[in-house]
Amino acid sequence: MTTPPKNTSGRGQRDLRVRVKTAKGRKLSSTLWLERQLNDPYVQRAKREGYRGRAAFKILELDDKYGFLKPGARVVDLGCAPGGWCQVAVERVNALGQNPKKPLGTVLGVDLQEVEPIAGADIHQLDFLADDADDKVKGWLGGRADVVMSDMAAAASGHKGTDHLRIIALVEAALAFAFDVLEDGGTFVAKVLAGGAEIEMQTMLKKNFTKVANVKPPASRSDSSEKFVVAMGFRGRQAESGAGEAEG
Ligand SMILES: C[S@@+](CC[C@H](N)C(=O)[O-])C[C@H]1O[C@@H](n2cnc3c(N)ncnc32)[C@H](O)[C@@H]1O
């Protein structure tokens, strides 16, 4: 399936990329995907460190920069399968009480897909766009959250504009939920795709949070148009939220 790395530089340095030979029955796109996975340092690191996917490093890097996953925090992870973000959140908010001197946090995850259980996280299978989704998640949460984070993404249609609008619908649903459940001072983190339709959302975020950053963490592939908004310091329900605009 794979060929050993070749010296192609001509300067005594080895090209360490793993090459994947095309095989009967495998499409070129699958071969290229496999080659990219095998050569991706984050995929290898995820395996070594026991994370369920390379996505874990995106939230790790965002949290290293902004520090919202504090011990004791109550976290909601929307679109959590296969579970990398939940794993990181469990560690960082001390959901398993690994550090007895620090407060215990909680992690609630939901996804369309079934997720293998993760110790310290309460995970439910749910379509977050379903009519009663908000109420169900609020019931499981049983109170306020300090962090609402969403890595939700619909399966790619191959059409950039359609994919962008779909992801915006998911982010807006996540944001409407966050306005309802966030504690004053709380944080909203969400994946968006660069493309324009999120400008209204940015205005609303700036009105309702004291700090709004748009970030592309190093673990996010440079050839993807994905980026993340990190909105911190929720002004709370006393602020004129315009949250209704986020619904729909
Ligand atoms: C990029 S993956 C999330 C990866 C995750 N953060 C991790 O670290 O493992 C995006 C997820 O969004 C989920 N998703 C998409 N639409 C959804 C919806 N309407 N409700 C719930 N989950 C959804 C998908 O099922 C998929 O598992």
PDB file of C-alpha atoms and ligand atoms in Angstrom:
ATOM      1  CA  MET A   1       0.000   0.000   0.000  1.00  0.00           C
ATOM      2  CA  THR A   2       2.751   2.458   0.918  1.00  0.00           C
ATOM      3  CA  THR A   3       6.245   2.982  -0.388  1.00  0.00           C
ATOM      4  CA  PRO A   4       9.154   3.952   1.846  1.00  0.00           C
ATOM      5  CA  PRO A   5      10.188   7.603   1.883  1.00  0.00           C
ATOM      6  CA  LYS A   6      12.500   8.553  -0.983  1.00  0.00           C
ATOM      7  CA  ASN A   7      15.357  10.989  -1.171  1.00  0.00           C
ATOM      8  CA  THR A   8      14.007  13.430  -3.713  1.00  0.00           C
ATOM      9  CA  SER A   9      15.673  16.637  -2.592  1.00  0.00           C
ATOM     10  CA  GLY A  10      19.098  15.843  -4.090  1.00  0.00           C
ATOM     11  CA  ARG A  11      20.715  17.582  -1.100  1.00  0.00           C
ATOM     12  CA  GLY A  12      21.257  14.566   1.097  1.00  0.00           C
ATOM     13  CA  GLN A  13      17.971  15.196   2.921  1.00  0.00           C
ATOM     14  CA  ARG A  14      15.280  12.546   2.940  1.00  0.00           C
ATOM     15  CA  ASP A  15      11.752  13.369   1.840  1.00  0.00           C
ATOM     16  CA  LEU A  16       9.887  11.901   4.773  1.00  0.00           C
ATOM     17  CA  ARG A  17       6.454  11.925   3.172  1.00  0.00           C
ATOM     18  CA  VAL A  18       4.756   8.549   2.928  1.00  0.00           C
ATOM     19  CA  ARG A  19       3.537   7.915  -0.607  1.00  0.00           C
ATOM     20  CA  VAL A  20       0.432   5.822  -1.200  1.00  0.00           C
ATOM     21  CA  LYS A  21       0.257   3.829  -4.413  1.00  0.00           C
ATOM     22  CA  THR A  22      -3.015   3.857  -6.273  1.00  0.00           C
ATOM     23  CA  ALA A  23      -4.743   0.508  -5.927  1.00  0.00           C
ATOM     24  CA  LYS A  24      -7.392  -1.252  -7.927  1.00  0.00           C
ATOM     25  CA  GLY A  25     -10.816  -0.223  -6.678  1.00  0.00           C
ATOM     26  CA  ARG A  26      -9.533   2.834  -4.820  1.00  0.00           C
ATOM     27  CA  LYS A  27     -10.416   6.238  -6.228  1.00  0.00           C
ATOM     28  CA  LEU A  28      -7.719   8.875  -6.656  1.00  0.00           C
ATOM     29  CA  SER A  29      -9.483  11.083  -4.092  1.00  0.00           C
ATOM     30  CA  SER A  30      -9.323   8.254  -1.510  1.00  0.00           C
ATOM     31  CA  THR A  31      -5.644   7.687  -2.267  1.00  0.00           C
ATOM     32  CA  LEU A  32      -4.908  11.395  -1.769  1.00  0.00           C
ATOM     33  CA  TRP A  33      -6.981  11.455   1.455  1.00  0.00           C
ATOM     34  CA  LEU A  34      -5.076   8.436   2.796  1.00  0.00           C
ATOM     35  CA  GLU A  35      -1.734  10.001   1.860  1.00  0.00           C
ATOM     36  CA  ARG A  36      -2.700  13.231   3.620  1.00  0.00           C
ATOM     37  CA  GLN A  37      -3.784  11.356   6.772  1.00  0.00           C
ATOM     38  CA  LEU A  38      -0.567   9.328   6.868  1.00  0.00           C
ATOM     39  CA  ASN A  39       1.543  12.474   6.548  1.00  0.00           C
ATOM     40  CA  ASP A  40      -0.437  14.679   8.906  1.00  0.00           C
ATOM     41  CA  PRO A  41       1.521  15.297  12.134  1.00  0.00           C
ATOM     42  CA  TYR A  42      -1.721  16.056  14.020  1.00  0.00           C
ATOM     43  CA  VAL A  43      -3.192  12.666  13.026  1.00  0.00           C
ATOM     44  CA  GLN A  44      -0.063  10.961  14.330  1.00  0.00           C
ATOM     45  CA  ARG A  45      -0.058  13.068  17.498  1.00  0.00           C
ATOM     46  CA  ALA A  46      -3.738  12.292  18.143  1.00  0.00           C
ATOM     47  CA  LYS A  47      -2.934   8.566  17.958  1.00  0.00           C
ATOM     48  CA  ARG A  48       0.040   8.936  20.294  1.00  0.00           C
ATOM     49  CA  GLU A  49      -1.835  11.020  22.848  1.00  0.00           C
ATOM     50  CA  GLY A  50      -5.049   8.986  22.773  1.00  0.00           C
ATOM     51  CA  TYR A  51      -7.353  11.579  21.187  1.00  0.00           C
ATOM     52  CA  ARG A  52     -10.144  10.394  18.927  1.00  0.00           C
ATOM     53  CA  GLY A  53      -9.180  12.721  16.130  1.00  0.00           C
ATOM     54  CA  ARG A  54      -6.951  15.585  15.033  1.00  0.00           C
ATOM     55  CA  ALA A  55      -9.833  18.026  15.759  1.00  0.00           C
ATOM     56  CA  ALA A  56      -8.877  17.762  19.445  1.00  0.00           C
ATOM     57  CA  PHE A  57      -5.867  19.983  18.766  1.00  0.00           C
ATOM     58  CA  LYS A  58      -8.033  22.797  17.426  1.00  0.00           C
ATOM     59  CA  ILE A  59      -9.810  23.249  20.763  1.00  0.00           C
ATOM     60  CA  LEU A  60      -6.543  22.654  22.651  1.00  0.00           C
ATOM     61  CA  GLU A  61      -4.882  25.435  20.687  1.00  0.00           C
ATOM     62  CA  LEU A  62      -7.863  27.780  21.051  1.00  0.00           C
ATOM     63  CA  ASP A  63      -7.976  27.132  24.799  1.00  0.00           C
ATOM     64  CA  ASP A  64      -4.214  27.584  25.142  1.00  0.00           C
ATOM     65  CA  LYS A  65      -4.669  31.008  23.608  1.00  0.00           C
ATOM     66  CA  TYR A  66      -7.889  32.155  25.333  1.00  0.00           C
ATOM     67  CA  GLY A  67      -8.158  29.972  28.477  1.00  0.00           C
ATOM     68  CA  PHE A  68     -11.926  29.388  28.620  1.00  0.00           C
ATOM     69  CA  LEU A  69     -11.834  25.705  29.712  1.00  0.00           C
ATOM     70  CA  LYS A  70     -11.196  26.360  33.384  1.00  0.00           C
ATOM     71  CA  PRO A  71     -11.480  23.774  36.169  1.00  0.00           C
ATOM     72  CA  GLY A  72     -15.092  23.755  37.363  1.00  0.00           C
ATOM     73  CA  ALA A  73     -16.528  25.045  34.084  1.00  0.00           C
ATOM     74  CA  ARG A  74     -19.802  23.639  32.719  1.00  0.00           C
ATOM     75  CA  VAL A  75     -19.294  22.931  29.023  1.00  0.00           C
ATOM     76  CA  VAL A  76     -21.719  22.094  26.212  1.00  0.00           C
ATOM     77  CA  ASP A  77     -20.085  20.570  23.106  1.00  0.00           C
ATOM     78  CA  LEU A  78     -22.386  20.647  20.056  1.00  0.00           C
ATOM     79  CA  GLY A  79     -21.447  18.270  17.219  1.00  0.00           C
ATOM     80  CA  CYS A  80     -19.081  16.300  19.421  1.00  0.00           C
ATOM     81  CA  ALA A  81     -18.499  13.049  17.455  1.00  0.00           C
ATOM     82  CA  PRO A  82     -16.174  11.233  17.565  1.00  0.00           C
ATOM     83  CA  GLY A  83     -15.249  13.016  20.786  1.00  0.00           C
ATOM     84  CA  GLY A  84     -11.890  14.793  20.616  1.00  0.00           C
ATOM     85  CA  TRP A  85     -13.211  18.127  21.927  1.00  0.00           C
ATOM     86  CA  CYS A  86     -15.041  16.335  24.761  1.00  0.00           C
ATOM     87  CA  GLN A  87     -11.842  14.526  25.737  1.00  0.00           C
ATOM     88  CA  VAL A  88      -9.968  17.832  25.937  1.00  0.00           C
ATOM     89  CA  ALA A  89     -12.799  19.506  27.862  1.00  0.00           C
ATOM     90  CA  VAL A  90     -12.999  16.637  30.386  1.00  0.00           C
ATOM     91  CA  GLU A  91      -9.276  17.037  31.139  1.00  0.00           C
ATOM     92  CA  ARG A  92      -9.271  20.797  31.321  1.00  0.00           C
ATOM     93  CA  VAL A  93     -12.423  21.407  33.390  1.00  0.00           C
ATOM     94  CA  ASN A  94     -11.474  18.632  35.804  1.00  0.00           C
ATOM     95  CA  ALA A  95     -14.661  16.678  35.070  1.00  0.00           C
ATOM     96  CA  LEU A  96     -13.198  13.475  36.506  1.00  0.00           C
ATOM     97  CA  GLY A  97     -11.766  15.188  39.554  1.00  0.00           C
ATOM     98  CA  GLN A  98      -8.187  14.310  38.560  1.00  0.00           C
ATOM     99  CA  ASN A  99      -7.122  17.327  40.577  1.00  0.00           C
ATOM    100  CA  PRO A 100      -8.938  17.083  43.929  1.00  0.00           C
ATOM    101  CA  LYS A 101      -7.867  20.618  44.845  1.00  0.00           C
ATOM    102  CA  LYS A 102      -9.687  22.143  41.882  1.00  0.00           C
ATOM    103  CA  PRO A 103     -13.461  22.430  41.327  1.00  0.00           C
ATOM    104  CA  LEU A 104     -15.240  19.761  39.300  1.00  0.00           C
ATOM    105  CA  GLY A 105     -16.499  20.736  35.881  1.00  0.00           C
ATOM    106  CA  THR A 106     -19.073  19.073  33.636  1.00  0.00           C
ATOM    107  CA  VAL A 107     -19.109  18.214  29.939  1.00  0.00           C
ATOM    108  CA  LEU A 108     -22.297  17.620  27.962  1.00  0.00           C
ATOM    109  CA  GLY A 109     -21.916  16.544  24.328  1.00  0.00           C
ATOM    110  CA  VAL A 110     -24.482  16.043  21.557  1.00  0.00           C
ATOM    111  CA  ASP A 111     -24.190  14.799  18.005  1.00  0.00           C
ATOM    112  CA  LEU A 112     -26.286  13.380  15.177  1.00  0.00           C
ATOM    113  CA  GLN A 113     -24.075  10.335  15.339  1.00  0.00           C
ATOM    114  CA  GLU A 114     -23.613   7.839  18.099  1.00  0.00           C
ATOM    115  CA  VAL A 115     -20.480   8.478  20.162  1.00  0.00           C
ATOM    116  CA  GLU A 116     -18.494   5.867  22.086  1.00  0.00           C
ATOM    117  CA  PRO A 117     -18.786   6.772  25.773  1.00  0.00           C
ATOM    118  CA  ILE A 118     -16.136   9.106  27.213  1.00  0.00           C
ATOM    119  CA  ALA A 119     -15.481   8.967  30.948  1.00  0.00           C
ATOM    120  CA  GLY A 120     -16.467  12.271  32.502  1.00  0.00           C
ATOM    121  CA  ALA A 121     -18.739  13.378  29.640  1.00  0.00           C
ATOM    122  CA  ASP A 122     -22.518  13.028  29.333  1.00  0.00           C
ATOM    123  CA  ILE A 123     -23.170  12.377  25.638  1.00  0.00           C
ATOM    124  CA  HIS A 124     -26.490  12.261  23.768  1.00  0.00           C
ATOM    125  CA  GLN A 125     -27.404  11.460  20.176  1.00  0.00           C
ATOM    126  CA  LEU A 126     -29.514  14.319  18.811  1.00  0.00           C
ATOM    127  CA  ASP A 127     -30.165  16.417  15.719  1.00  0.00           C
ATOM    128  CA  PHE A 128     -29.502  19.883  17.086  1.00  0.00           C
ATOM    129  CA  LEU A 129     -31.653  21.414  14.328  1.00  0.00           C
ATOM    130  CA  ALA A 130     -34.731  19.444  15.439  1.00  0.00           C
ATOM    131  CA  ASP A 131     -37.575  21.580  16.851  1.00  0.00           C
ATOM    132  CA  ASP A 132     -37.279  20.350  20.424  1.00  0.00           C
ATOM    133  CA  ALA A 133     -33.456  20.104  20.509  1.00  0.00           C
ATOM    134  CA  ASP A 134     -32.904  23.241  22.620  1.00  0.00           C
ATOM    135  CA  ASP A 135     -35.316  22.083  25.289  1.00  0.00           C
ATOM    136  CA  LYS A 136     -33.805  18.611  25.408  1.00  0.00           C
ATOM    137  CA  VAL A 137     -30.257  19.939  25.830  1.00  0.00           C
ATOM    138  CA  LYS A 138     -31.411  22.442  28.455  1.00  0.00           C
ATOM    139  CA  GLY A 139     -33.051  19.577  30.335  1.00  0.00           C
ATOM    140  CA  TRP A 140     -29.837  17.497  30.282  1.00  0.00           C
ATOM    141  CA  LEU A 141     -27.799  20.548  31.283  1.00  0.00           C
ATOM    142  CA  GLY A 142     -30.098  21.384  34.184  1.00  0.00           C
ATOM    143  CA  GLY A 143     -28.869  24.951  34.571  1.00  0.00           C
ATOM    144  CA  ARG A 144     -26.470  27.410  33.014  1.00  0.00           C
ATOM    145  CA  ALA A 145     -23.262  26.760  31.054  1.00  0.00           C
ATOM    146  CA  ASP A 146     -19.951  28.593  31.179  1.00  0.00           C
ATOM    147  CA  VAL A 147     -18.893  27.489  27.689  1.00  0.00           C
ATOM    148  CA  VAL A 148     -20.972  26.600  24.640  1.00  0.00           C
ATOM    149  CA  MET A 149     -18.790  25.300  21.841  1.00  0.00           C
ATOM    150  CA  SER A 150     -19.820  24.056  18.412  1.00  0.00           C
ATOM    151  CA  ASP A 151     -17.746  22.196  15.864  1.00  0.00           C
ATOM    152  CA  MET A 152     -20.929  21.174  14.016  1.00  0.00           C
ATOM    153  CA  ALA A 153     -20.539  20.752  10.279  1.00  0.00           C
ATOM    154  CA  ALA A 154     -22.939  19.214   7.794  1.00  0.00           C
ATOM    155  CA  ALA A 155     -21.527  16.650   5.369  1.00  0.00           C
ATOM    156  CA  ALA A 156     -19.892  18.556   2.496  1.00  0.00           C
ATOM    157  CA  SER A 157     -22.142  18.898  -0.561  1.00  0.00           C
ATOM    158  CA  GLY A 158     -19.258  19.877  -2.824  1.00  0.00           C
ATOM    159  CA  HIS A 159     -20.929  23.245  -3.420  1.00  0.00           C
ATOM    160  CA  LYS A 160     -19.116  25.984  -1.510  1.00  0.00           C
ATOM    161  CA  GLY A 161     -22.096  28.347  -1.165  1.00  0.00           C
ATOM    162  CA  THR A 162     -24.453  25.616   0.031  1.00  0.00           C
ATOM    163  CA  ASP A 163     -21.910  24.331   2.553  1.00  0.00           C
ATOM    164  CA  HIS A 164     -21.387  27.846   3.844  1.00  0.00           C
ATOM    165  CA  LEU A 165     -25.115  28.482   4.364  1.00  0.00           C
ATOM    166  CA  ARG A 166     -25.533  25.118   6.083  1.00  0.00           C
ATOM    167  CA  ILE A 167     -22.757  25.778   8.527  1.00  0.00           C
ATOM    168  CA  ILE A 168     -24.122  29.248   9.233  1.00  0.00           C
ATOM    169  CA  ALA A 169     -27.530  27.694  10.079  1.00  0.00           C
ATOM    170  CA  LEU A 170     -25.792  25.370  12.534  1.00  0.00           C
ATOM    171  CA  VAL A 171     -23.784  28.210  14.094  1.00  0.00           C
ATOM    172  CA  GLU A 172     -26.884  30.379  14.421  1.00  0.00           C
ATOM    173  CA  ALA A 173     -28.732  27.563  16.193  1.00  0.00           C
ATOM    174  CA  ALA A 174     -25.756  27.127  18.525  1.00  0.00           C
ATOM    175  CA  LEU A 175     -25.612  30.861  19.191  1.00  0.00           C
ATOM    176  CA  ALA A 176     -29.352  31.148  19.934  1.00  0.00           C
ATOM    177  CA  PHE A 177     -28.896  28.303  22.422  1.00  0.00           C
ATOM    178  CA  ALA A 178     -25.825  29.977  23.939  1.00  0.00           C
ATOM    179  CA  PHE A 179     -27.773  33.227  24.483  1.00  0.00           C
ATOM    180  CA  ASP A 180     -30.306  31.206  26.472  1.00  0.00           C
ATOM    181  CA  VAL A 181     -28.003  29.179  28.660  1.00  0.00           C
ATOM    182  CA  LEU A 182     -24.708  31.050  29.056  1.00  0.00           C
ATOM    183  CA  GLU A 183     -23.722  32.352  32.439  1.00  0.00           C
ATOM    184  CA  ASP A 184     -22.749  36.016  32.563  1.00  0.00           C
ATOM    185  CA  GLY A 185     -19.106  36.176  31.516  1.00  0.00           C
ATOM    186  CA  GLY A 186     -19.425  32.893  29.566  1.00  0.00           C
ATOM    187  CA  THR A 187     -17.757  31.897  26.298  1.00  0.00           C
ATOM    188  CA  PHE A 188     -19.093  30.868  22.890  1.00  0.00           C
ATOM    189  CA  VAL A 189     -16.773  29.064  20.464  1.00  0.00           C
ATOM    190  CA  ALA A 190     -17.905  27.979  17.016  1.00  0.00           C
ATOM    191  CA  LYS A 191     -16.625  26.801  13.685  1.00  0.00           C
ATOM    192  CA  VAL A 192     -17.602  28.971  10.722  1.00  0.00           C
ATOM    193  CA  LEU A 193     -16.545  28.933   7.083  1.00  0.00           C
ATOM    194  CA  ALA A 194     -15.076  32.094   5.595  1.00  0.00           C
ATOM    195  CA  GLY A 195     -17.528  33.372   3.006  1.00  0.00           C
ATOM    196  CA  GLY A 196     -19.408  36.483   4.039  1.00  0.00           C
ATOM    197  CA  ALA A 197     -22.825  35.463   5.398  1.00  0.00           C
ATOM    198  CA  GLU A 198     -21.493  35.581   8.952  1.00  0.00           C
ATOM    199  CA  ILE A 199     -21.138  39.381   9.065  1.00  0.00           C
ATOM    200  CA  GLU A 200     -24.513  39.856  10.802  1.00  0.00           C
ATOM    201  CA  MET A 201     -23.524  37.268  13.350  1.00  0.00           C
ATOM    202  CA  GLN A 202     -20.275  39.104  14.081  1.00  0.00           C
ATOM    203  CA  THR A 203     -22.211  42.300  14.810  1.00  0.00           C
ATOM    204  CA  MET A 204     -24.469  40.438  17.208  1.00  0.00           C
ATOM    205  CA  LEU A 205     -21.525  38.769  18.902  1.00  0.00           C
ATOM    206  CA  LYS A 206     -19.766  42.096  19.403  1.00  0.00           C
ATOM    207  CA  LYS A 207     -22.916  43.511  21.008  1.00  0.00           C
ATOM    208  CA  ASN A 208     -23.269  40.620  23.428  1.00  0.00           C
ATOM    209  CA  PHE A 209     -19.690  39.675  24.332  1.00  0.00           C
ATOM    210  CA  THR A 210     -16.867  41.874  25.569  1.00  0.00           C
ATOM    211  CA  LYS A 211     -14.252  40.211  23.324  1.00  0.00           C
ATOM    212  CA  VAL A 212     -14.725  38.562  19.929  1.00  0.00           C
ATOM    213  CA  ALA A 213     -11.854  36.925  18.061  1.00  0.00           C
ATOM    214  CA  ASN A 214     -11.785  35.198  14.681  1.00  0.00           C
ATOM    215  CA  VAL A 215      -9.085  32.598  14.650  1.00  0.00           C
ATOM    216  CA  LYS A 216      -7.621  29.880  12.503  1.00  0.00           C
ATOM    217  CA  PRO A 217      -5.702  27.640  14.887  1.00  0.00           C
ATOM    218  CA  PRO A 218      -2.567  25.961  13.492  1.00  0.00           C
ATOM    219  CA  ALA A 219      -4.315  22.543  13.634  1.00  0.00           C
ATOM    220  CA  SER A 220      -6.939  23.773  11.152  1.00  0.00           C
ATOM    221  CA  ARG A 221      -5.804  22.741   7.689  1.00  0.00           C
ATOM    222  CA  SER A 222      -4.596  25.694   5.655  1.00  0.00           C
ATOM    223  CA  ASP A 223      -6.470  24.475   2.583  1.00  0.00           C
ATOM    224  CA  SER A 224      -9.820  24.537   4.424  1.00  0.00           C
ATOM    225  CA  SER A 225     -11.907  27.710   4.660  1.00  0.00           C
ATOM    226  CA  GLU A 226     -12.868  26.852   8.228  1.00  0.00           C
ATOM    227  CA  LYS A 227     -12.138  29.302  11.014  1.00  0.00           C
ATOM    228  CA  PHE A 228     -13.397  29.738  14.551  1.00  0.00           C
ATOM    229  CA  VAL A 229     -15.078  32.530  16.448  1.00  0.00           C
ATOM    230  CA  VAL A 230     -14.214  32.785  20.116  1.00  0.00           C
ATOM    231  CA  ALA A 231     -16.574  35.182  21.905  1.00  0.00           C
ATOM    232  CA  MET A 232     -15.765  35.756  25.574  1.00  0.00           C
ATOM    233  CA  GLY A 233     -17.362  37.729  28.385  1.00  0.00           C
ATOM    234  CA  PHE A 234     -21.063  37.173  27.708  1.00  0.00           C
ATOM    235  CA  ARG A 235     -22.794  40.377  28.780  1.00  0.00           C
ATOM    236  CA  GLY A 236     -25.783  38.409  29.999  1.00  0.00           C
ATOM    237  CA  ARG A 237     -29.469  38.796  29.651  1.00  0.00           C
ATOM    238  CA  GLN A 238     -29.420  42.435  30.736  1.00  0.00           C
ATOM    239  CA  ALA A 239     -27.740  43.335  27.429  1.00  0.00           C
ATOM    240  CA  GLU A 240     -30.096  43.957  24.551  1.00  0.00           C
ATOM    241  CA  SER A 241     -29.128  40.686  22.870  1.00  0.00           C
ATOM    242  CA  GLY A 242     -30.959  40.659  19.570  1.00  0.00           C
ATOM    243  CA  ALA A 243     -30.722  36.931  20.224  1.00  0.00           C
ATOM    244  CA  GLY A 244     -33.951  36.334  18.340  1.00  0.00           C
ATOM    245  CA  GLU A 245     -32.091  37.302  15.166  1.00  0.00           C
ATOM    246  CA  ALA A 246     -29.934  34.238  15.637  1.00  0.00           C
ATOM    247  CA  GLU A 247     -32.866  31.874  15.538  1.00  0.00           C
ATOM    248  CA  GLY A 248     -34.232  30.196  12.465  1.00  0.00           C
TER     249      GLY A 248
HETATM  250  C1  LIG B   1     -16.046  18.049  12.573  1.00  0.00           C
HETATM  251  S1  LIG B   1     -17.122  16.951  13.371  1.00  0.00           S
HETATM  252  C2  LIG B   1     -16.865  17.301  15.057  1.00  0.00           C
HETATM  253  C3  LIG B   1     -15.551  16.786  15.607  1.00  0.00           C
HETATM  254  C4  LIG B   1     -15.469  16.914  17.106  1.00  0.00           C
HETATM  255  N1  LIG B   1     -15.327  18.290  17.532  1.00  0.00           N
HETATM  256  C5  LIG B   1     -14.332  16.115  17.674  1.00  0.00           C
HETATM  257  O1  LIG B   1     -13.427  16.705  18.234  1.00  0.00           O
HETATM  258  O2  LIG B   1     -14.359  14.883  17.580  1.00  0.00           O
HETATM  259  C6  LIG B   1     -18.674  17.690  13.068  1.00  0.00           C
HETATM  260  C7  LIG B   1     -19.839  16.980  13.708  1.00  0.00           C
HETATM  261  O3  LIG B   1     -21.019  17.776  13.592  1.00  0.00           O
HETATM  262  C8  LIG B   1     -22.100  16.884  13.638  1.00  0.00           C
HETATM  263  N2  LIG B   1     -23.335  17.525  13.210  1.00  0.00           N
HETATM  264  C9  LIG B   1     -23.632  18.033  11.997  1.00  0.00           C
HETATM  265  N3  LIG B   1     -24.902  18.473  11.958  1.00  0.00           N
HETATM  266  C10 LIG B   1     -25.426  18.248  13.200  1.00  0.00           C
HETATM  267  C11 LIG B   1     -26.705  18.461  13.774  1.00  0.00           C
HETATM  268  N4  LIG B   1     -27.703  18.989  13.071  1.00  0.00           N
HETATM  269  N5  LIG B   1     -26.892  18.088  15.059  1.00  0.00           N
HETATM  270  C12 LIG B   1     -25.896  17.527  15.771  1.00  0.00           C
HETATM  271  N6  LIG B   1     -24.658  17.284  15.266  1.00  0.00           N
HETATM  272  C13 LIG B   1     -24.417  17.641  14.002  1.00  0.00           C
HETATM  273  C14 LIG B   1     -21.657  15.756  12.713  1.00  0.00           C
HETATM  274  O4  LIG B   1     -22.402  14.580  12.943  1.00  0.00           O
HETATM  275  C15 LIG B   1     -20.172  15.634  13.051  1.00  0.00           C
HETATM  276  O5  LIG B   1     -19.945  14.589  13.949  1.00  0.00           O
END
